[in-house]
CSV table of C-alpha atoms and ligand atoms in Angstrom, one decimal:
chain,number,residue,atom,x,y,z
A,1,UNK,CA,-20.5,15.2,16.6
A,2,UNK,CA,-21.8,14.3,20.1
A,3,UNK,CA,-20.1,11.1,21.3
A,4,UNK,CA,-20.6,9.0,24.3
A,5,UNK,CA,-18.3,6.0,24.4
A,6,UNK,CA,-18.4,3.6,27.3
A,7,UNK,CA,-15.8,4.5,30.0
A,8,UNK,CA,-14.1,1.1,29.7
A,9,UNK,CA,-13.4,2.0,25.9
A,10,UNK,CA,-12.6,5.6,26.4
A,11,UNK,CA,-9.7,4.5,28.8
A,12,UNK,CA,-8.0,2.6,25.9
A,13,UNK,CA,-5.7,4.4,23.4
A,14,UNK,CA,-8.0,3.2,20.6
A,15,UNK,CA,-11.2,4.4,22.3
A,16,UNK,CA,-9.4,7.8,23.2
A,17,UNK,CA,-8.4,8.2,19.6
A,18,UNK,CA,-11.8,7.1,18.2
A,19,UNK,CA,-13.6,9.6,20.3
A,20,UNK,CA,-11.3,12.5,19.2
A,21,UNK,CA,-11.8,11.6,15.6
A,22,UNK,CA,-15.5,11.1,15.9
A,23,UNK,CA,-15.9,14.6,17.6
A,24,UNK,CA,-14.0,16.3,14.7
A,25,UNK,CA,-16.7,15.4,12.1
A,26,UNK,CA,-19.2,18.1,11.5
A,27,UNK,CA,-21.6,15.9,9.3
A,28,UNK,CA,-21.2,18.3,6.3
A,29,UNK,CA,-21.2,15.4,3.8
A,30,UNK,CA,-18.6,17.0,1.5
A,31,UNK,CA,-16.7,13.7,1.6
A,32,UNK,CA,-19.6,11.8,0.0
A,33,UNK,CA,-18.9,13.8,-3.3
A,34,UNK,CA,-15.5,12.0,-3.8
A,35,UNK,CA,-16.3,8.7,-2.4
A,36,UNK,CA,-16.1,5.9,-5.0
A,37,UNK,CA,-18.6,3.5,-3.2
A,38,UNK,CA,-21.1,6.3,-2.7
A,39,UNK,CA,-20.9,7.2,-6.2
A,40,UNK,CA,-21.5,3.5,-7.3
A,41,UNK,CA,-24.2,2.6,-4.8
A,42,UNK,CA,-25.8,5.9,-3.9
A,43,UNK,CA,-26.4,4.8,-0.4
A,44,UNK,CA,-25.6,7.1,2.5
A,45,UNK,CA,-24.3,4.1,4.5
A,46,UNK,CA,-21.7,3.4,1.7
A,47,UNK,CA,-20.2,6.8,2.0
A,48,UNK,CA,-17.8,8.1,4.7
A,49,UNK,CA,-20.4,10.1,6.7
A,50,UNK,CA,-22.7,7.2,6.9
A,51,UNK,CA,-19.8,4.9,7.8
A,52,UNK,CA,-18.7,7.3,10.5
A,53,UNK,CA,-22.3,7.2,12.1
A,54,UNK,CA,-22.2,3.4,11.9
A,55,UNK,CA,-18.9,3.4,13.7
A,56,UNK,CA,-20.1,5.7,16.3
A,57,UNK,CA,-23.1,3.6,17.1
A,58,UNK,CA,-21.1,0.4,17.2
A,59,UNK,CA,-18.5,2.0,19.5
A,60,UNK,CA,-21.1,3.6,21.9
A,61,UNK,CA,-23.2,0.5,22.5
A,62,UNK,CA,-22.4,-2.2,20.0
A,63,UNK,CA,-25.5,-1.4,17.8
A,64,UNK,CA,-25.6,-3.1,14.4
A,65,UNK,CA,-22.4,-4.9,14.0
A,66,UNK,CA,-23.5,-7.0,11.0
A,67,UNK,CA,-24.7,-3.9,9.0
A,68,UNK,CA,-21.6,-1.9,10.1
A,69,UNK,CA,-19.4,-4.9,8.9
A,70,UNK,CA,-21.1,-5.0,5.6
A,71,UNK,CA,-20.8,-1.2,4.8
A,72,UNK,CA,-17.2,-1.2,6.2
A,73,UNK,CA,-16.3,-4.1,4.1
A,74,UNK,CA,-17.2,-2.2,1.0
A,75,UNK,CA,-15.0,0.7,2.1
A,76,UNK,CA,-11.9,0.6,-0.2
A,77,UNK,CA,-9.7,2.5,2.5
A,78,UNK,CA,-8.8,4.8,-0.4
A,79,UNK,CA,-8.7,7.9,1.8
A,80,UNK,CA,-10.3,10.1,-0.9
A,81,UNK,CA,-12.7,11.2,1.9
A,82,UNK,CA,-9.7,12.4,4.0
A,83,UNK,CA,-8.4,14.7,1.1
A,84,UNK,CA,-11.8,16.2,0.7
A,85,UNK,CA,-12.8,16.6,4.4
A,86,UNK,CA,-12.5,20.4,5.4
A,87,UNK,CA,-12.4,19.4,9.1
A,88,UNK,CA,-9.4,17.1,8.9
A,89,UNK,CA,-11.3,14.0,10.0
A,90,UNK,CA,-8.8,11.0,10.1
A,91,UNK,CA,-11.3,8.6,8.8
A,92,UNK,CA,-8.6,6.0,8.0
A,93,UNK,CA,-7.6,5.7,11.6
A,94,UNK,CA,-11.2,5.6,12.7
A,95,UNK,CA,-11.8,2.7,10.2
A,96,UNK,CA,-8.8,0.9,11.4
A,97,UNK,CA,-10.0,1.1,15.0
A,98,UNK,CA,-13.5,0.0,14.1
A,99,UNK,CA,-12.4,-2.9,12.0
A,100,UNK,CA,-10.3,-4.2,14.8
A,101,UNK,CA,-13.1,-3.8,17.2
A,102,UNK,CA,-15.5,-5.7,15.0
A,103,UNK,CA,-13.1,-8.6,14.5
A,104,UNK,CA,-12.3,-9.0,18.2
A,105,UNK,CA,-15.9,-8.4,19.6
A,106,UNK,CA,-18.1,-9.7,16.7
A,107,UNK,CA,-16.3,-12.5,15.0
A,108,UNK,CA,-17.3,-13.3,11.4
A,109,UNK,CA,-18.7,-16.7,10.4
A,110,UNK,CA,-15.9,-19.2,10.3
A,111,UNK,CA,-15.7,-19.5,6.6
A,112,UNK,CA,-15.1,-15.7,6.2
A,113,UNK,CA,-12.5,-16.0,9.0
A,114,UNK,CA,-10.8,-18.9,7.3
A,115,UNK,CA,-10.5,-17.0,4.0
A,116,UNK,CA,-9.2,-13.8,5.6
A,117,UNK,CA,-6.7,-15.8,7.6
A,118,UNK,CA,-5.6,-17.7,4.5
A,119,UNK,CA,-5.1,-14.5,2.5
A,120,UNK,CA,-3.0,-13.0,5.3
A,121,UNK,CA,-1.0,-16.2,5.7
A,122,UNK,CA,-0.4,-16.5,1.9
A,123,UNK,CA,0.1,-12.9,0.7
A,124,UNK,CA,2.5,-12.0,3.5
A,125,UNK,CA,4.9,-14.9,2.9
A,126,UNK,CA,6.6,-14.4,-0.4
A,127,UNK,CA,8.4,-17.9,-0.3
A,128,UNK,CA,5.2,-19.8,0.4
A,129,UNK,CA,3.4,-17.9,-2.4
A,130,UNK,CA,6.3,-18.5,-4.8
A,131,UNK,CA,6.1,-22.3,-4.1
A,132,UNK,CA,2.3,-22.4,-4.5
A,133,UNK,CA,2.2,-20.3,-7.7
A,134,UNK,CA,2.8,-23.4,-10.1
A,135,UNK,CA,0.0,-25.2,-8.3
A,136,UNK,CA,-2.2,-22.1,-8.7
A,137,UNK,CA,-1.5,-21.9,-12.4
A,138,UNK,CA,-2.4,-25.7,-13.0
A,139,UNK,CA,-5.7,-25.2,-11.0
A,140,UNK,CA,-6.4,-21.8,-12.7
A,141,UNK,CA,-9.8,-22.8,-14.2
A,142,UNK,CA,-11.1,-24.0,-10.9
A,143,UNK,CA,-10.0,-20.8,-9.0
A,144,UNK,CA,-12.1,-17.5,-8.9
A,145,UNK,CA,-11.5,-15.3,-11.9
A,146,UNK,CA,-10.4,-12.4,-9.7
A,147,UNK,CA,-7.1,-14.4,-9.0
A,148,UNK,CA,-6.3,-15.0,-12.7
A,149,UNK,CA,-4.5,-11.6,-13.5
A,150,UNK,CA,-2.2,-12.3,-10.4
A,151,UNK,CA,-1.3,-15.9,-11.6
A,152,UNK,CA,-0.8,-14.6,-15.1
A,153,UNK,CA,1.3,-11.6,-14.0
A,154,UNK,CA,4.0,-13.6,-12.1
A,155,UNK,CA,7.6,-13.1,-13.5
A,156,UNK,CA,11.0,-14.5,-12.7
A,157,UNK,CA,13.6,-12.4,-11.0
A,158,UNK,CA,16.4,-11.0,-13.3
A,159,UNK,CA,19.9,-10.9,-11.6
A,160,UNK,CA,20.7,-8.2,-9.2
A,161,UNK,CA,23.1,-5.6,-10.1
A,162,UNK,CA,26.7,-6.1,-8.8
A,163,UNK,CA,27.5,-4.1,-5.7
A,164,UNK,CA,29.9,-1.3,-6.6
A,165,UNK,CA,33.1,-1.3,-4.8
A,166,UNK,CA,32.6,1.6,-2.6
A,167,UNK,CA,29.7,0.0,-0.9
A,168,UNK,CA,30.9,-3.5,-0.3
A,169,UNK,CA,30.7,-3.8,3.4
A,170,UNK,CA,27.7,-2.8,5.8
A,171,UNK,CA,27.5,-4.2,9.4
A,172,UNK,CA,24.9,-6.8,9.7
A,173,UNK,CA,24.1,-7.4,6.1
A,174,UNK,CA,25.3,-8.8,2.8
A,175,UNK,CA,25.9,-6.5,-0.2
A,176,UNK,CA,23.0,-6.2,-2.6
A,177,UNK,CA,24.4,-9.1,-4.7
A,178,UNK,CA,24.1,-11.4,-1.7
A,179,UNK,CA,27.8,-11.8,-1.1
A,180,UNK,CA,29.7,-11.3,2.0
A,181,UNK,CA,32.6,-8.8,1.5
A,182,UNK,CA,35.5,-8.7,4.1
A,183,UNK,CA,36.9,-5.2,3.3
A,184,UNK,CA,35.6,-1.9,2.0
A,185,UNK,CA,36.4,1.6,1.3
A,186,UNK,CA,33.9,4.4,2.0
A,187,UNK,CA,30.4,3.0,2.3
A,188,UNK,CA,28.9,5.6,0.0
A,189,UNK,CA,25.1,6.4,-0.2
A,190,UNK,CA,23.0,3.4,0.9
A,191,UNK,CA,19.2,2.9,1.3
A,192,UNK,CA,17.5,-0.1,2.6
A,193,UNK,CA,15.0,-1.6,0.0
A,194,UNK,CA,11.7,-3.1,1.2
A,195,UNK,CA,11.3,-6.0,-1.1
A,196,UNK,CA,7.7,-6.5,-0.1
A,197,UNK,CA,5.6,-9.7,0.3
A,198,UNK,CA,3.2,-10.6,-2.6
A,199,UNK,CA,5.1,-8.3,-4.8
A,200,UNK,CA,8.5,-10.1,-4.1
A,201,UNK,CA,6.8,-13.3,-5.2
A,202,UNK,CA,4.9,-12.1,-8.2
A,203,UNK,CA,7.0,-9.3,-9.6
A,204,UNK,CA,10.5,-9.6,-8.1
A,205,UNK,CA,11.8,-7.8,-11.2
A,206,UNK,CA,10.5,-4.6,-9.8
A,207,UNK,CA,12.9,-4.8,-6.9
A,208,UNK,CA,15.7,-5.4,-9.3
A,209,UNK,CA,14.7,-2.4,-11.4
A,210,UNK,CA,14.8,-0.3,-8.3
A,211,UNK,CA,18.2,-1.5,-7.3
A,212,UNK,CA,19.5,-0.7,-10.8
A,213,UNK,CA,17.8,2.7,-10.8
A,214,UNK,CA,19.4,3.7,-7.5
A,215,UNK,CA,22.7,2.4,-8.7
A,216,UNK,CA,22.4,4.9,-11.6
A,217,UNK,CA,22.2,7.5,-8.9
A,218,UNK,CA,25.2,6.0,-7.1
A,219,UNK,CA,23.0,4.8,-4.3
A,220,UNK,CA,23.4,1.2,-3.2
A,221,UNK,CA,20.2,-0.7,-2.4
A,222,UNK,CA,20.7,-2.9,0.6
A,223,UNK,CA,18.7,-6.1,1.0
A,224,UNK,CA,18.5,-6.9,4.8
A,225,UNK,CA,18.1,-10.5,5.8
A,226,UNK,CA,14.8,-11.3,7.4
A,227,UNK,CA,13.0,-8.1,6.2
A,228,UNK,CA,9.5,-8.8,5.2
A,229,UNK,CA,6.0,-7.7,4.7
A,230,UNK,CA,5.2,-4.1,6.0
A,231,UNK,CA,2.0,-5.2,7.7
A,232,UNK,CA,-0.4,-3.1,5.7
A,233,UNK,CA,-2.4,-6.1,4.4
A,234,UNK,CA,-2.9,-7.4,7.9
A,235,UNK,CA,-3.9,-3.9,9.2
A,236,UNK,CA,-6.4,-3.5,6.5
A,237,UNK,CA,-7.9,-6.7,7.3
A,238,UNK,CA,-8.4,-5.7,11.0
A,239,UNK,CA,-5.4,-7.8,12.3
A,240,UNK,CA,-3.6,-5.0,14.0
A,241,UNK,CA,-1.6,-7.2,16.4
A,242,UNK,CA,-0.2,-9.3,13.4
A,243,UNK,CA,0.7,-5.9,11.8
A,244,UNK,CA,2.5,-4.7,14.8
A,245,UNK,CA,4.5,-8.0,14.9
A,246,UNK,CA,5.5,-7.6,11.3
A,247,UNK,CA,6.6,-4.0,11.9
A,248,UNK,CA,8.7,-5.1,14.9
A,249,UNK,CA,10.4,-7.8,12.8
A,250,UNK,CA,11.2,-5.3,10.1
A,251,UNK,CA,12.7,-2.8,12.7
A,252,UNK,CA,14.9,-5.6,14.2
A,253,UNK,CA,16.1,-6.6,10.6
A,254,UNK,CA,16.9,-3.1,9.5
A,255,UNK,CA,18.2,-1.6,12.6
A,256,UNK,CA,21.8,-2.6,12.3
A,257,UNK,CA,21.9,-0.9,8.9
A,258,UNK,CA,20.1,2.2,10.2
A,259,UNK,CA,22.7,2.6,12.9
A,260,UNK,CA,25.5,2.0,10.1
A,261,UNK,CA,24.2,5.1,8.3
A,262,UNK,CA,21.7,3.9,5.8
A,263,UNK,CA,20.0,7.2,4.7
A,264,UNK,CA,16.5,5.9,3.9
A,265,UNK,CA,14.2,2.9,3.8
A,266,UNK,CA,12.8,3.0,0.3
A,267,UNK,CA,9.9,1.2,-1.4
A,268,UNK,CA,8.4,1.4,-4.9
A,269,UNK,CA,4.9,0.4,-3.8
A,270,UNK,CA,3.1,3.4,-2.4
A,271,UNK,CA,0.9,1.3,-0.2
A,272,UNK,CA,4.0,-0.1,1.5
A,273,UNK,CA,5.6,3.5,1.7
A,274,UNK,CA,2.4,4.8,3.5
A,275,UNK,CA,2.5,1.9,6.0
A,276,UNK,CA,6.3,2.4,6.8
A,277,UNK,CA,5.7,6.1,7.5
A,278,UNK,CA,2.9,5.1,9.9
A,279,UNK,CA,5.2,2.7,12.0
A,280,UNK,CA,5.7,5.5,14.7
A,281,UNK,CA,2.0,5.8,15.3
A,282,UNK,CA,1.5,2.0,15.0
A,283,UNK,CA,4.0,1.2,17.7
A,284,UNK,CA,3.5,4.5,19.8
A,285,UNK,CA,2.5,2.5,22.9
A,286,UNK,CA,5.2,0.0,22.8
A,287,UNK,CA,8.0,1.1,25.1
A,288,UNK,CA,10.6,-1.2,23.6
A,289,UNK,CA,10.0,-0.2,20.0
A,290,UNK,CA,8.4,3.3,20.1
A,291,UNK,CA,11.7,5.4,19.4
A,292,UNK,CA,13.0,2.9,16.9
A,293,UNK,CA,9.5,2.8,15.0
A,294,UNK,CA,9.6,6.6,15.0
A,295,UNK,CA,13.1,6.7,13.5
A,296,UNK,CA,12.1,4.2,10.8
A,297,UNK,CA,9.0,6.1,9.9
A,298,UNK,CA,11.1,9.4,9.6
A,299,UNK,CA,13.7,7.6,7.3
A,300,UNK,CA,10.9,6.0,5.1
A,301,UNK,CA,10.7,7.3,1.4
A,302,UNK,CA,8.5,6.2,-1.5
A,303,UNK,CA,10.9,5.8,-4.6
A,304,UNK,CA,9.0,8.8,-6.0
A,305,UNK,CA,10.3,11.1,-3.3
A,306,UNK,CA,13.9,9.7,-3.7
A,307,UNK,CA,13.9,10.5,-7.4
A,308,UNK,CA,12.2,13.8,-6.8
A,309,UNK,CA,15.2,14.9,-4.8
A,310,UNK,CA,17.7,13.7,-7.3
A,311,UNK,CA,18.9,15.1,-10.7
A,312,UNK,CA,16.9,12.8,-12.8
A,313,UNK,CA,17.7,14.2,-16.3
A,314,UNK,CA,20.3,11.5,-16.8
A,315,UNK,CA,17.4,8.8,-16.5
A,316,UNK,CA,15.6,10.3,-19.4
A,317,UNK,CA,14.6,7.5,-21.9
A,318,UNK,CA,15.8,7.5,-25.4
A,319,UNK,CA,12.3,6.8,-26.7
A,320,UNK,CA,9.8,9.0,-24.9
A,321,UNK,CA,6.5,7.5,-24.2
A,322,UNK,CA,3.1,9.2,-23.9
A,323,UNK,CA,1.6,7.8,-20.7
A,324,UNK,CA,-1.7,8.0,-18.8
A,325,UNK,CA,-0.5,8.1,-15.1
A,326,UNK,CA,-2.7,6.4,-12.6
A,327,UNK,CA,-1.8,7.8,-9.1
A,328,UNK,CA,-2.6,5.1,-6.6
A,329,UNK,CA,-4.8,6.1,-3.7
A,330,UNK,CA,-2.0,5.6,-1.2
A,331,UNK,CA,0.3,7.9,-3.4
A,332,UNK,CA,-2.3,10.7,-3.8
A,333,UNK,CA,-4.5,10.5,-0.7
A,334,UNK,CA,-2.2,8.7,1.8
A,335,UNK,CA,1.1,10.3,1.0
A,336,UNK,CA,0.1,13.4,-0.9
A,337,UNK,CA,2.7,12.8,-3.6
A,338,UNK,CA,0.7,12.6,-6.8
A,339,UNK,CA,1.8,16.0,-8.1
A,340,UNK,CA,5.4,15.4,-7.1
A,341,UNK,CA,5.4,12.0,-8.9
A,342,UNK,CA,3.9,13.6,-12.1
A,343,UNK,CA,6.5,16.3,-12.0
A,344,UNK,CA,9.3,13.8,-11.7
A,345,UNK,CA,7.9,11.8,-14.6
A,346,UNK,CA,7.8,14.9,-16.8
A,347,UNK,CA,11.5,15.7,-15.8
A,348,UNK,CA,12.4,12.1,-16.8
A,349,UNK,CA,11.0,13.0,-20.2
A,350,UNK,CA,7.5,11.4,-20.3
A,351,UNK,CA,4.5,13.1,-21.8
A,352,UNK,CA,1.6,12.8,-19.5
A,353,UNK,CA,-1.9,12.9,-20.8
A,354,UNK,CA,-4.9,14.3,-18.7
A,355,UNK,CA,-6.9,11.7,-16.8
A,356,UNK,CA,-10.6,12.5,-15.7
A,357,UNK,CA,-11.6,11.7,-12.2
A,358,UNK,CA,-8.0,10.9,-11.2
A,359,UNK,CA,-8.9,11.1,-7.6
A,360,UNK,CA,-11.1,7.9,-7.8
A,361,UNK,CA,-9.8,4.5,-6.8
A,362,UNK,CA,-9.3,1.8,-9.5
A,363,UNK,CA,-10.8,-0.9,-7.2
A,364,UNK,CA,-7.7,-2.8,-6.4
A,365,UNK,CA,-7.3,-1.7,-2.7
A,366,UNK,CA,-5.2,-4.5,-1.4
A,367,UNK,CA,-7.4,-7.6,-1.1
A,368,UNK,CA,-10.6,-5.7,-2.1
A,369,UNK,CA,-10.4,-7.0,-5.6
A,370,UNK,CA,-10.6,-10.5,-4.2
A,371,UNK,CA,-13.1,-9.9,-1.5
A,372,UNK,CA,-15.5,-7.5,-3.2
A,373,UNK,CA,-14.9,-8.5,-6.9
A,374,UNK,CA,-18.2,-6.9,-8.2
A,375,UNK,CA,-17.5,-3.3,-6.9
A,376,UNK,CA,-13.8,-3.7,-7.7
A,377,UNK,CA,-14.5,-4.7,-11.3
A,378,UNK,CA,-17.0,-1.8,-11.8
A,379,UNK,CA,-14.5,0.7,-10.5
A,380,UNK,CA,-11.8,-0.8,-12.7
A,381,UNK,CA,-14.0,-0.4,-15.8
A,382,UNK,CA,-14.5,3.3,-15.0
A,383,UNK,CA,-10.8,3.8,-14.3
A,384,UNK,CA,-9.6,2.1,-17.5
A,385,UNK,CA,-12.1,4.2,-19.6
A,386,UNK,CA,-10.7,7.4,-18.1
A,387,UNK,CA,-7.0,6.2,-18.4
A,388,UNK,CA,-7.4,5.3,-22.1
A,389,UNK,CA,-9.6,8.1,-23.3
A,390,UNK,CA,-6.7,10.2,-24.8
A,391,UNK,CA,-5.0,7.1,-26.4
A,392,UNK,CA,-1.7,6.9,-24.4
A,393,UNK,CA,1.1,4.3,-25.3
A,394,UNK,CA,0.7,2.8,-22.0
A,395,UNK,CA,-0.6,3.3,-18.4
A,396,UNK,CA,1.8,3.9,-15.7
A,397,UNK,CA,1.3,3.4,-12.1
A,398,UNK,CA,3.2,3.3,-8.8
A,399,UNK,CA,1.8,0.4,-6.7
A,400,UNK,CA,1.9,-3.3,-7.5
A,401,UNK,CA,-1.7,-3.8,-6.5
A,402,UNK,CA,-3.2,-1.3,-8.9
A,403,UNK,CA,-0.7,-2.6,-11.6
A,404,UNK,CA,-1.9,-6.2,-11.5
A,405,UNK,CA,-5.6,-5.2,-11.1
A,406,UNK,CA,-5.7,-2.8,-14.2
A,407,UNK,CA,-3.5,-5.4,-16.3
A,408,UNK,CA,-6.3,-7.9,-15.6
A,409,UNK,CA,-8.6,-6.0,-17.9
A,410,UNK,CA,-6.6,-3.4,-19.9
A,411,UNK,CA,-6.3,-3.3,-23.7
A,412,UNK,CA,-2.9,-1.5,-23.5
A,413,UNK,CA,0.1,-2.2,-21.4
A,414,UNK,CA,0.1,-1.3,-17.7
A,415,UNK,CA,3.5,-0.7,-16.3
A,416,UNK,CA,5.2,0.6,-13.1
A,417,UNK,CA,6.8,3.9,-14.1
A,418,UNK,CA,10.1,2.5,-13.0
A,419,UNK,CA,9.9,-0.2,-15.6
A,420,UNK,CA,9.6,2.4,-18.2
A,421,UNK,CA,12.9,4.0,-16.9
A,422,UNK,CA,14.5,0.5,-16.6
A,423,UNK,CA,13.9,-0.2,-20.3
A,424,UNK,CA,16.6,2.3,-21.1
A,425,UNK,CA,19.2,0.4,-18.9
B,501,SF4,S1,-12.0,5.5,2.2
B,501,SF4,FE1,-12.7,5.7,0.1
B,501,SF4,S2,-14.4,4.1,-0.1
B,501,SF4,FE2,-14.0,4.5,2.1
B,501,SF4,S3,-15.4,6.0,2.8
B,501,SF4,FE3,-13.4,7.1,2.2
B,501,SF4,S4,-13.7,7.7,0.1
B,501,SF4,FE4,-15.3,6.1,0.6
B,502,SF4,S1,-16.3,15.9,5.0
B,502,SF4,FE1,-15.4,15.6,7.1
B,502,SF4,S2,-16.6,16.6,8.5
B,502,SF4,FE2,-17.8,16.5,6.7
B,502,SF4,S3,-19.1,14.6,7.0
B,502,SF4,FE3,-17.2,14.0,5.8
B,502,SF4,S4,-15.9,13.4,7.4
B,502,SF4,FE4,-17.4,14.6,8.5
């Protein structure tokens, strides 16, 4: 693609990156075939190729910011187009640059800015969200319907597993039962657990299940004080500076344990796993954090990867379930781990049923279900029809966003796959 960005933009790292990505697109349009919004709306500008043209025009001479924003807002950031593209176009990175460009140079009307700022403020702060949940439930009928599944889904946290003796002491942190331990033997295998933000408030039980599951594999899950949101939500809403700030805060919180030999940073939410693996790129131009960010990214593992590398036969449930597995977009298109996850689930004893159009997004996509409820619900209907066609016992997934979104309309249980293993604790 012929691209002529203004010199002032080309000199910035983002402009340089955007130009390289735009030039790699050969307009073939293969990506449209697997784009959920193009399938729903049938408009070239709601497919990846059209969006790439809109971004090019915007970056070249600020053409059509309002139309560009409208079509980019409808994009799920599902990355299905990246999986399909034969030319390796990094659409997700281009979209990230374009969103930040739009937010900084063509601000939204104040109501939209307020809503997005409110979502970022609330969803990235688990303590605040936890305190506001009872209020939200009381005001339920007055709140938008898209919020109801999230309010209904909230659960209390079960107790954390007790820290095994061999892993009692880690510099800079308490053990995973929150207690300080003065002496210890060999530290054993340890992994830092990303507890997340909205997830830590709504479904803290998933973090406890992860800690217990790791313990069954003789791995201690460390809970660093001051660790927080991974930054994905801010990044997807065009607030890159905020995302970088959150990434730096996590690096500072985790670094003492990384230096003390923690072997990985683990997350059971594939969206967060993808973000952590991107820290190196996110902070590549930050001299103070570049090397640490690259190290954190290299140590990051989705829980699926951790289990795939372990002997999981011992985790096999007594009562085998027949499941329809929904691989979140972040797991399949972002991390490329869908096949590995399915294989791991089979080795754990689950029977997996075939699911049509498994590459398509369920419509959750972070805050998409709140900001684009109509498209989001249409995608959910399609996804649930595909997932329930073969009559599974339940639907299993691997990301909190998909789980809550599908739960909002499913007629059978929707669970995180690790819950299914935890049932046998
Ligand atoms: S990220 Fe998903 S919704 Fe957006 S253009 Fe690509 S395939 Fe379409
Ligand atoms: S498939 Fe790739 S090269 Fe072809 S139009 Fe889409 S992004 Fe461009």
